[in-house]
Coordinates of N, CA and C in Angstrom, one line a residue:
X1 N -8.4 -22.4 19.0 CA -8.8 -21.3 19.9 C -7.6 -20.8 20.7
X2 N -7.5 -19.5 21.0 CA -6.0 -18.5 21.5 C -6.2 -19.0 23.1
X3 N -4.7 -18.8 23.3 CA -4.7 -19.5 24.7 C -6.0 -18.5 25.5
X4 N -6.3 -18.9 26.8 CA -7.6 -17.9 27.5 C -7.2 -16.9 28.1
X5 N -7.1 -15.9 28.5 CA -6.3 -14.7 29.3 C -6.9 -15.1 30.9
X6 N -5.7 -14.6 31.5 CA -6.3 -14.8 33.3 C -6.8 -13.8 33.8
X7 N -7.2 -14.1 35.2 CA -8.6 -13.2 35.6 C -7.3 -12.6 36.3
X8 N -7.3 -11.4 37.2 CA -6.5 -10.4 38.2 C -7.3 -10.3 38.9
X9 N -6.8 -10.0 40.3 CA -7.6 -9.8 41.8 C -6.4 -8.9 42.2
X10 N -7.0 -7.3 42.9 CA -6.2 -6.9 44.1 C -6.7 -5.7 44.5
X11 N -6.3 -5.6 45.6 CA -7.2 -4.8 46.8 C -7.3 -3.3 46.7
X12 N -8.6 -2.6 46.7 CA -8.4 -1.0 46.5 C -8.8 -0.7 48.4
X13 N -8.7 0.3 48.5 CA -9.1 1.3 49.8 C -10.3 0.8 50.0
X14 N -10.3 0.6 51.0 CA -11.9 0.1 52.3 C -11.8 -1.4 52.0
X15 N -10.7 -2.5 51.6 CA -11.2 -3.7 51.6 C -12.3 -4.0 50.6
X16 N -12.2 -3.1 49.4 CA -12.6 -4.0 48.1 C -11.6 -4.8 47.1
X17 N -12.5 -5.8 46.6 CA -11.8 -6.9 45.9 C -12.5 -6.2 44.2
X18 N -11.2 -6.2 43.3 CA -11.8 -5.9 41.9 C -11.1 -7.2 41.3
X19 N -12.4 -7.3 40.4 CA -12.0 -9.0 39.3 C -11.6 -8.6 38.3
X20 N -10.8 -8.9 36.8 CA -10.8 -8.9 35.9 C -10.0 -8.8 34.8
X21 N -9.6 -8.7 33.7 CA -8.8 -8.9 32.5 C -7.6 -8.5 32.8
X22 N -6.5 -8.3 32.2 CA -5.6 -8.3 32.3 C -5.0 -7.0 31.4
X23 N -4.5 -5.9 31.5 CA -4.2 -5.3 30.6 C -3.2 -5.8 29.2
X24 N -2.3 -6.3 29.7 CA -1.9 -7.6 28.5 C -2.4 -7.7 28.1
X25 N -3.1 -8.7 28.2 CA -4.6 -9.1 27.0 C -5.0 -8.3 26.3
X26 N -5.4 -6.9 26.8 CA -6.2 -5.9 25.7 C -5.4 -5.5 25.1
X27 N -4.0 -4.9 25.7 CA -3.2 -4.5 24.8 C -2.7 -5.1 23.6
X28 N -1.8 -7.0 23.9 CA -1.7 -8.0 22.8 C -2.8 -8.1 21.7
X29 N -4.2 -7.6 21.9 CA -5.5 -7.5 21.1 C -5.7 -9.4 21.2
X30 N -5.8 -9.7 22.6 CA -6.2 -11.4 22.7 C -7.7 -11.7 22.9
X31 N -8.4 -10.1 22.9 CA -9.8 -10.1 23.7 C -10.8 -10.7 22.1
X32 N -10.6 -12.0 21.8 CA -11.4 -11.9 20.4 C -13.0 -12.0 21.0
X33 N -14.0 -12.3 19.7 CA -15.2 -12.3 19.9 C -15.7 -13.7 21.3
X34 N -15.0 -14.7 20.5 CA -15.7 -15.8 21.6 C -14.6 -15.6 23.1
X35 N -13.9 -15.2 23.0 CA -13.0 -15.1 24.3 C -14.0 -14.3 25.4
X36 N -14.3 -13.1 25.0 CA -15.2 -12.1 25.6 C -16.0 -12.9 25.7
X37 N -16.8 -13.7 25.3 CA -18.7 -14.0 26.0 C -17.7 -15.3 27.5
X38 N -16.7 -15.6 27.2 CA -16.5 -16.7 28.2 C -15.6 -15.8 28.9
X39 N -15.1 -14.4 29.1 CA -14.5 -13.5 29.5 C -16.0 -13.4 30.7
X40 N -16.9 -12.6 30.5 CA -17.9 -11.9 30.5 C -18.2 -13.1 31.9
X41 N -19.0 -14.4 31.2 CA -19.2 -15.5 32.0 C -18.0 -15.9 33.7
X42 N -17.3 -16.2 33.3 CA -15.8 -15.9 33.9 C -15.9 -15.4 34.8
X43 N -15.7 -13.5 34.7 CA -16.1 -12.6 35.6 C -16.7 -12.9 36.4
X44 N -18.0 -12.7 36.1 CA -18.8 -13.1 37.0 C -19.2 -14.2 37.7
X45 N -19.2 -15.7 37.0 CA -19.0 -16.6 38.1 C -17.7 -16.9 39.4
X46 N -16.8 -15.9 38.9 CA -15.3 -15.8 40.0 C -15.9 -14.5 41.2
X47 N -17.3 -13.9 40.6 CA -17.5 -12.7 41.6 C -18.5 -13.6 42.7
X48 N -19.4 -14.8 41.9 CA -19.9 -15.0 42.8 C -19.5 -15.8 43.8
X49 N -18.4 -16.4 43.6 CA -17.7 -17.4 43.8 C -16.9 -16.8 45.7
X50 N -16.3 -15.8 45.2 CA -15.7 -14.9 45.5 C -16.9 -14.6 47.1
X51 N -17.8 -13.8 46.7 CA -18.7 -12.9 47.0 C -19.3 -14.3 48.3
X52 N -19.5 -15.7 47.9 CA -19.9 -16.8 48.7 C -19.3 -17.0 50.0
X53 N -17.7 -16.9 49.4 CA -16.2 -17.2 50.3 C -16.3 -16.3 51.7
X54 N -16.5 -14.9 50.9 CA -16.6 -13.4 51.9 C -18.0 -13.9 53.0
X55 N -18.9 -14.4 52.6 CA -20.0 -14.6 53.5 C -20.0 -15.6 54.0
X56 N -19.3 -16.5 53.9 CA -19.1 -18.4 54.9 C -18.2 -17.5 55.6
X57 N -16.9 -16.9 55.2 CA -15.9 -16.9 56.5 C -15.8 -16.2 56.7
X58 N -16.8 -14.8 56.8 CA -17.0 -13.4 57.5 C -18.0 -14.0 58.7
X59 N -17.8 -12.6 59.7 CA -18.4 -12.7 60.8 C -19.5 -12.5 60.6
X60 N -20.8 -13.2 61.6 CA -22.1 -13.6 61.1 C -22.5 -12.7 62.6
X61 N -23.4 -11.9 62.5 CA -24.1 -11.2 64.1 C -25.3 -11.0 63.9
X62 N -26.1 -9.9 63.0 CA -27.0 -9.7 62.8 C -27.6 -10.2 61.6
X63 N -26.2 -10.5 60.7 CA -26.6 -10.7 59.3 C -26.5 -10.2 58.3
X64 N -26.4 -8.4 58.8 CA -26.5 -7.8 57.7 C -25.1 -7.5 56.8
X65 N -24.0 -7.6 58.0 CA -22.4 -7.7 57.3 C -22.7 -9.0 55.6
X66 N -22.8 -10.0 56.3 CA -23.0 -11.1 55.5 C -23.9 -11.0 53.8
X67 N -24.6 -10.2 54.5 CA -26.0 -9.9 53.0 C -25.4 -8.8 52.4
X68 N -25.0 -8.3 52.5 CA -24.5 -6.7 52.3 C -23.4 -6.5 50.9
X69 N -22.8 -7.7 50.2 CA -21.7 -7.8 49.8 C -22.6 -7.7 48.3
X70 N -21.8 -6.7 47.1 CA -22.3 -6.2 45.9 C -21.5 -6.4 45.0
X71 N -21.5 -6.5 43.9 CA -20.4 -6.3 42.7 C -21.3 -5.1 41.9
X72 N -20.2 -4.3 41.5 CA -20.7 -3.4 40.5 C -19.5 -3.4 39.5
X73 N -19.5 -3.4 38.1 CA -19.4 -3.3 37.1 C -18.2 -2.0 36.9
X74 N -17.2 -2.1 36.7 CA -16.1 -1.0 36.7 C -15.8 -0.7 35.0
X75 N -16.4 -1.0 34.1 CA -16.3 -1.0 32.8 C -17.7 0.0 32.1
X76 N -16.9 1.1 31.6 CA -18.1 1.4 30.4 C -19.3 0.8 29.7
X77 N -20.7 0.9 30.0 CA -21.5 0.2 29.5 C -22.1 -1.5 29.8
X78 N -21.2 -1.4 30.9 CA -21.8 -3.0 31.7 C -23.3 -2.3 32.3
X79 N -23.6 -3.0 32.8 CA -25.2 -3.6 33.6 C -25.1 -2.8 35.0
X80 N -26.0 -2.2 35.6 CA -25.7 -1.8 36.7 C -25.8 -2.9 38.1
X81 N -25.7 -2.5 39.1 CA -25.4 -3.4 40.1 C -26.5 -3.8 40.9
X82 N -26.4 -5.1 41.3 CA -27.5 -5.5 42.2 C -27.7 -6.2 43.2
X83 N -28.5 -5.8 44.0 CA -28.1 -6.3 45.3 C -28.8 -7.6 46.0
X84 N -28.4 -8.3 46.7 CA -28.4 -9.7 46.9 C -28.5 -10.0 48.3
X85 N -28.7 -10.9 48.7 CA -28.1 -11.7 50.1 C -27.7 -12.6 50.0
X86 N -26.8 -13.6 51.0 CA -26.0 -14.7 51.3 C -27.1 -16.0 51.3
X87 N -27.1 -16.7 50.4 CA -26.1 -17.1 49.1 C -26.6 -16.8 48.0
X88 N -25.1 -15.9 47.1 CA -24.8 -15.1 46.5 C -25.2 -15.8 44.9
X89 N -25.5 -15.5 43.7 CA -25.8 -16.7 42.5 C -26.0 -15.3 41.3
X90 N -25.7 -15.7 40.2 CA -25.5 -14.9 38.9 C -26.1 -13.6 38.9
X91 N -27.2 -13.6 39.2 CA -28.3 -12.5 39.3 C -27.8 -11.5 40.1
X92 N -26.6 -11.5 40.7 CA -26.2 -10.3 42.3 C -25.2 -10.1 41.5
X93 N -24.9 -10.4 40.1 CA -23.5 -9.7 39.5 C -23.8 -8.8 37.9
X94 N -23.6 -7.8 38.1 CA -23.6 -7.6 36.9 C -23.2 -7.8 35.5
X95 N -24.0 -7.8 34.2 CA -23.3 -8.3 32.9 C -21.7 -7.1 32.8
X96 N -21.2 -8.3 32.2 CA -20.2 -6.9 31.4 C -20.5 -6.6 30.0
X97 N -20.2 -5.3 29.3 CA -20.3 -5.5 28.0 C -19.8 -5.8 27.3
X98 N -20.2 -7.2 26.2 CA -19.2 -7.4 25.2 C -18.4 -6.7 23.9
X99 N -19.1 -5.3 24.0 CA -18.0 -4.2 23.0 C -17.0 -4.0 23.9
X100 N -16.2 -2.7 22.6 CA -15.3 -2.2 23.3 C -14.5 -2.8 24.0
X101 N -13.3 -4.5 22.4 CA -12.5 -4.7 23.6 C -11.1 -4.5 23.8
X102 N -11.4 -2.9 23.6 CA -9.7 -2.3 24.1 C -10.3 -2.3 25.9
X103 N -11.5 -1.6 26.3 CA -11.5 -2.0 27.4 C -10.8 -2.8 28.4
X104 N -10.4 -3.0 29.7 CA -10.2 -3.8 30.7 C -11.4 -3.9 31.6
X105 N -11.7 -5.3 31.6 CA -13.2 -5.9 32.2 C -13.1 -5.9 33.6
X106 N -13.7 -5.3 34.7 CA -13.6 -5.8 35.7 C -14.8 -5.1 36.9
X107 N -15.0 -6.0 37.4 CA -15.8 -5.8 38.6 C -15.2 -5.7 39.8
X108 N -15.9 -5.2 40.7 CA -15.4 -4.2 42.3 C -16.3 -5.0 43.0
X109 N -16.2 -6.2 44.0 CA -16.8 -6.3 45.0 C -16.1 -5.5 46.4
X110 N -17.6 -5.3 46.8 CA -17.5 -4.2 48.2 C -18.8 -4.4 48.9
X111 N -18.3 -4.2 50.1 CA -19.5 -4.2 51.4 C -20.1 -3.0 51.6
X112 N -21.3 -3.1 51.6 CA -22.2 -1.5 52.0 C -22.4 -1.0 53.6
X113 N -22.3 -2.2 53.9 CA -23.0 -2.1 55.6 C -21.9 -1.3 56.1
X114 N -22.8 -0.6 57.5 CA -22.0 0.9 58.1 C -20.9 -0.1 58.7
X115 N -20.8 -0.9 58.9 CA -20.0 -1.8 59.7 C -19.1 -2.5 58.7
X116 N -18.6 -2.2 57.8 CA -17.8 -3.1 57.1 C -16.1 -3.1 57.4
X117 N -16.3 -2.2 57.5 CA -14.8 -1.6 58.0 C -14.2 -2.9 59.3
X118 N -15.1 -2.3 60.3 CA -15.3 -3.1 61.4 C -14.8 -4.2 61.3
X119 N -16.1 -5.2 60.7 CA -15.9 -6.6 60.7 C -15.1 -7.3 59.0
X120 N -14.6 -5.8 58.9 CA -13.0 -6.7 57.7 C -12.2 -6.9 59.0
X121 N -11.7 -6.1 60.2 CA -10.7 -6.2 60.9 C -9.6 -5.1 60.3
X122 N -10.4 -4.1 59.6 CA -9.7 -2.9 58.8 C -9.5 -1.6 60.1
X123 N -10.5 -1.7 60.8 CA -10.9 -0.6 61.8 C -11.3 -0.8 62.7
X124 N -10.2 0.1 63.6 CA -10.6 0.1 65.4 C -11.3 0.3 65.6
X125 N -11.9 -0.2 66.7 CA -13.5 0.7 67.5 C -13.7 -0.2 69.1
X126 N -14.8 0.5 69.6 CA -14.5 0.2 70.9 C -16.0 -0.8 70.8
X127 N -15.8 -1.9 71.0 CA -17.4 -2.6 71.3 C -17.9 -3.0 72.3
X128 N -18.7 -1.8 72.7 CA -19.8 -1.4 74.0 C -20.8 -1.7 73.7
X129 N -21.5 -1.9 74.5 CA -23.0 -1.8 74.6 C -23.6 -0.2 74.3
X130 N -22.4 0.9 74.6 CA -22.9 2.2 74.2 C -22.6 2.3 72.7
X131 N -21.9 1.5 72.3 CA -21.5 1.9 70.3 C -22.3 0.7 70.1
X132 N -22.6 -0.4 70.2 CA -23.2 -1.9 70.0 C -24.7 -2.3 70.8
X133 N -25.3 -1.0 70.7 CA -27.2 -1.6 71.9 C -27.2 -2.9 72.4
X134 N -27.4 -3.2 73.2 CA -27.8 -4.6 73.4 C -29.5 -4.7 73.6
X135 N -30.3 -5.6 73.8 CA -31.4 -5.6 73.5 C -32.0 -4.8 74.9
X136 N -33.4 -5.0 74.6 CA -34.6 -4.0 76.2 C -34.1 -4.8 77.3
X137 N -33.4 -6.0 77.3 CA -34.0 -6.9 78.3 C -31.8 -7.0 79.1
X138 N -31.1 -6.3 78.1 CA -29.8 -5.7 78.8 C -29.1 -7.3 78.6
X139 N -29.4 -8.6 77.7 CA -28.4 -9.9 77.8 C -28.0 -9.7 76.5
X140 N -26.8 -10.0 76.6 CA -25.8 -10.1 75.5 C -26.6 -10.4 74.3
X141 N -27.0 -9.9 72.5 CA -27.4 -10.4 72.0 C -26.8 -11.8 71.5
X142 N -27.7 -12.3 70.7 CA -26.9 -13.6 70.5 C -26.9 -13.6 68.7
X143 N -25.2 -14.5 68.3 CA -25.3 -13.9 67.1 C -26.2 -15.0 66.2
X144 N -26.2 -14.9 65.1 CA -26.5 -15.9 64.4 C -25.6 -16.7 63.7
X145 N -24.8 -16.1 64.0 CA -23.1 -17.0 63.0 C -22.9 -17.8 64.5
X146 N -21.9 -18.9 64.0 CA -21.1 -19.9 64.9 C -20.2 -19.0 65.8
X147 N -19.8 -18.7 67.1 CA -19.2 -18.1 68.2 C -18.2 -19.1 68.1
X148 N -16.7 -18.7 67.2 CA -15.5 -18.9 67.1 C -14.2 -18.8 68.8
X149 N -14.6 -17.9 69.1 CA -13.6 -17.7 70.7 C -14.4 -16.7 71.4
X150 N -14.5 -16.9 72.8 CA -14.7 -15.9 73.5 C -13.6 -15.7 74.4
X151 N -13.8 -14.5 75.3 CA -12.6 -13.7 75.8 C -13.2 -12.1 76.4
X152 N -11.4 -11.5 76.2 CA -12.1 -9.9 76.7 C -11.3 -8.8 76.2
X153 N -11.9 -8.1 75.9 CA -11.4 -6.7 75.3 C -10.9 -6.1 76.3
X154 N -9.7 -4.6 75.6 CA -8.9 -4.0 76.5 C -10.2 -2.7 76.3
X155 N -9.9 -2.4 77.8 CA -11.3 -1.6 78.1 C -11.2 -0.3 77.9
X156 N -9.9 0.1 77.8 CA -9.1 1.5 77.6 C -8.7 2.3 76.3
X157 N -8.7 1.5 75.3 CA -8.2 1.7 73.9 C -9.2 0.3 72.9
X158 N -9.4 1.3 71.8 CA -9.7 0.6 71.0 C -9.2 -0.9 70.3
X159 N -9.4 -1.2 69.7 CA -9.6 -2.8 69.5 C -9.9 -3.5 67.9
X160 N -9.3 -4.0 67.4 CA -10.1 -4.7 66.4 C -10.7 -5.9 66.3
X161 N -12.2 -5.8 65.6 CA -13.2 -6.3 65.7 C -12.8 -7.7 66.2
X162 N -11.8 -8.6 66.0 CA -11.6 -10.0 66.4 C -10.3 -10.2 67.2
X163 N -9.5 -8.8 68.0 CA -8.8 -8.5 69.0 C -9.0 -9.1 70.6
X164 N -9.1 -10.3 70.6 CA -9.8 -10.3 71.9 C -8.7 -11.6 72.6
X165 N -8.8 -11.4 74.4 CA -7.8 -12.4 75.0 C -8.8 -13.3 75.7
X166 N -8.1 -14.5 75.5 CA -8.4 -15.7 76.8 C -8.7 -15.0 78.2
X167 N -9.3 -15.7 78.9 CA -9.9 -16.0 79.9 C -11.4 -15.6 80.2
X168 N -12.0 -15.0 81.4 CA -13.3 -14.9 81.6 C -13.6 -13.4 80.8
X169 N -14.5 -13.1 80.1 CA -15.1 -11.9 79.7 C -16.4 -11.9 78.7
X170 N -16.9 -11.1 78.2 CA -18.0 -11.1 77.5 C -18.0 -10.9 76.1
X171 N -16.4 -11.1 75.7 CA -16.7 -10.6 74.3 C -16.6 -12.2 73.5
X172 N -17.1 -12.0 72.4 CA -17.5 -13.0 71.6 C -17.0 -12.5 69.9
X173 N -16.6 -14.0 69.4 CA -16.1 -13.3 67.8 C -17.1 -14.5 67.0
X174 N -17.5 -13.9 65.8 CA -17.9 -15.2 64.9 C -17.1 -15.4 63.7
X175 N -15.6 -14.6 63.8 CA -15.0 -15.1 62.8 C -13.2 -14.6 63.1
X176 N -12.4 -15.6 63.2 CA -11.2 -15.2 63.3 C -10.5 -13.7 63.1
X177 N -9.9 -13.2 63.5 CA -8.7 -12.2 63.9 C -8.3 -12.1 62.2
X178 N -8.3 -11.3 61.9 CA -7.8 -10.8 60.0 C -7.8 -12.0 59.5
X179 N -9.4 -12.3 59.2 CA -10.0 -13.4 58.4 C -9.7 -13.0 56.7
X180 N -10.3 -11.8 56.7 CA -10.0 -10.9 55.3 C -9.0 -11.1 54.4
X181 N -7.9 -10.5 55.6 CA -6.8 -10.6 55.1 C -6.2 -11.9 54.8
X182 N -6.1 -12.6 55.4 CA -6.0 -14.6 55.5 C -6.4 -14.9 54.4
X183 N -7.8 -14.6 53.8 CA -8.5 -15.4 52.6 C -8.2 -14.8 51.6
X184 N -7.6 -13.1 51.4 CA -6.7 -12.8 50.4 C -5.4 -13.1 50.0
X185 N -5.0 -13.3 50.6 CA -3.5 -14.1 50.8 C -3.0 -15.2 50.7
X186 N -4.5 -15.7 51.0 CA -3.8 -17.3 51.0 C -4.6 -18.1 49.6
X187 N -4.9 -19.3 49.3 CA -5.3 -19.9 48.1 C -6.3 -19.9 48.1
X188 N -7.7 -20.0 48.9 CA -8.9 -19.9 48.5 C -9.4 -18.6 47.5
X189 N -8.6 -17.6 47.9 CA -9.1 -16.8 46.4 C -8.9 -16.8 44.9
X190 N -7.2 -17.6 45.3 CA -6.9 -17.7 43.9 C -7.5 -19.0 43.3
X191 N -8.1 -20.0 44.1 CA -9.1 -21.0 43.4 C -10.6 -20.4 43.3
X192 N -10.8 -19.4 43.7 CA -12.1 -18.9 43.2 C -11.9 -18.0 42.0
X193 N -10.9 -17.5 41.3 CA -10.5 -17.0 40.9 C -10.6 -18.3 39.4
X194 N -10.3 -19.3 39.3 CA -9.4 -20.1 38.7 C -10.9 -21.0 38.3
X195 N -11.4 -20.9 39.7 CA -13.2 -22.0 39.2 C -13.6 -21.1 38.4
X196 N -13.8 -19.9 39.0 CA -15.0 -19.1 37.9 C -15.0 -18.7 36.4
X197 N -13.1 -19.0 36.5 CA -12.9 -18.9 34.9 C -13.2 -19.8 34.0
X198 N -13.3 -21.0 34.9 CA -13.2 -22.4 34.4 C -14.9 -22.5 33.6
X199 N -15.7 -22.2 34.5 CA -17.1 -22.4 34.7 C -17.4 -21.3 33.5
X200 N -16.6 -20.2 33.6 CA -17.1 -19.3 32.2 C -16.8 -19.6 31.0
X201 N -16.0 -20.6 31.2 CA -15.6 -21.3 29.6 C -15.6 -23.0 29.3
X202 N -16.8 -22.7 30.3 CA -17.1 -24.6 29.9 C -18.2 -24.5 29.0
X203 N -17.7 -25.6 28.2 CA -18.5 -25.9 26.9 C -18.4 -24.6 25.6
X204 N -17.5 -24.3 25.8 CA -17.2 -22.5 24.8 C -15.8 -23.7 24.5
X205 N -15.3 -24.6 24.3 CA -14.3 -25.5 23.8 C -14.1 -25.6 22.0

């Protein structure tokens, strides 16, 4: 069997993650018949893989940042996309197609929620009670994720989402200061990257 081609990961505009083949590969013509079904497999268990990581160590408040996270299929003739909540499993990714393999395979995870921006730590914003409601009864909501640090925002200028200082204040984070960026950078993605390929070509030996 021909050595296995590696998966690629890297960032488009708004903090999407796209998965997939390698143009090498298609070009060398390494994409044979059985390569592709554990190609296919691959993909997608590195999306859900992926897709799990984004929702453990994303900020948790209402929930809906967390649920919100999609893969859609960036290849001619794949499966269209479907949507899921936290925790993420085969069904929330779509097939790719096994023709056509001059193609390059890859899938686009991305957040739908109006707030994604926000809670990547991509975009400023000011978090009030006038941009952020608080409930009828005017107490701080409470999130549903674990409350990481509390502190206080600069009251004059904008802010990013996990921008906040020590001492007494009302602001609250449920996930580190450029978490996003942290978990692309550093090795948990390239081991999610590395499981799902693994898991797409186990027992295809």
């Amino acid at each position: 069997m021909a050595a296995k081609p590696k998966l690629t990961g890297f960032t488009t505009k708004g903090g999407r993650r796209v998965l997939g083949t390698r143009k090498r590969d298609v070009r060398l013509g390494l994409l044979t018949d059985e390569l592709m079904v554990g190609i296919n497999d691959g993909v997608r268990n590195a999306a859900v893989q992926v897709m799990n990581d984004l929702g453990k160590k994303g900020p948790v408040w209402s929930g809906e940042f967390r649920d919100s996270w999609i893969a859609v299929s960036k290849q001619q003739g794949g499966s269209s996309a479907s949507s899921g909540s936290y925790p993420y499993n085969l069904s929330n990714v779509p097939q790719l197609s096994l023709k056509q393999k001059e193609q390059v395979r890859k899938i686009e995870i991305t957040n739908t929620s109006k707030w994604a921006l926000y809670a990547l730590d991509l975009k400023k914003g000011k978090f009030t009670p006038k941009n952020f409601p608080r409930p009828k009864d005017g107490r701080p909501p409470h999130p549903k994720g674990d409350v990481v640090a509390t502190g206080k925002r600069n009251p004059d200028s904008p802010t990013f989402r996990g921008e906040i200082s020590g001492g007494d204040g009302g602001a609250r984070i449920t996930a580190p200061l450029d978490w996003y960026s942290t978990y692309l950078k550093g090795g948990k993605f390239k081991k999610a990257l590395r499981k799902g390929l693994e898991m797409g070509f186990k027992g295809k030996k």
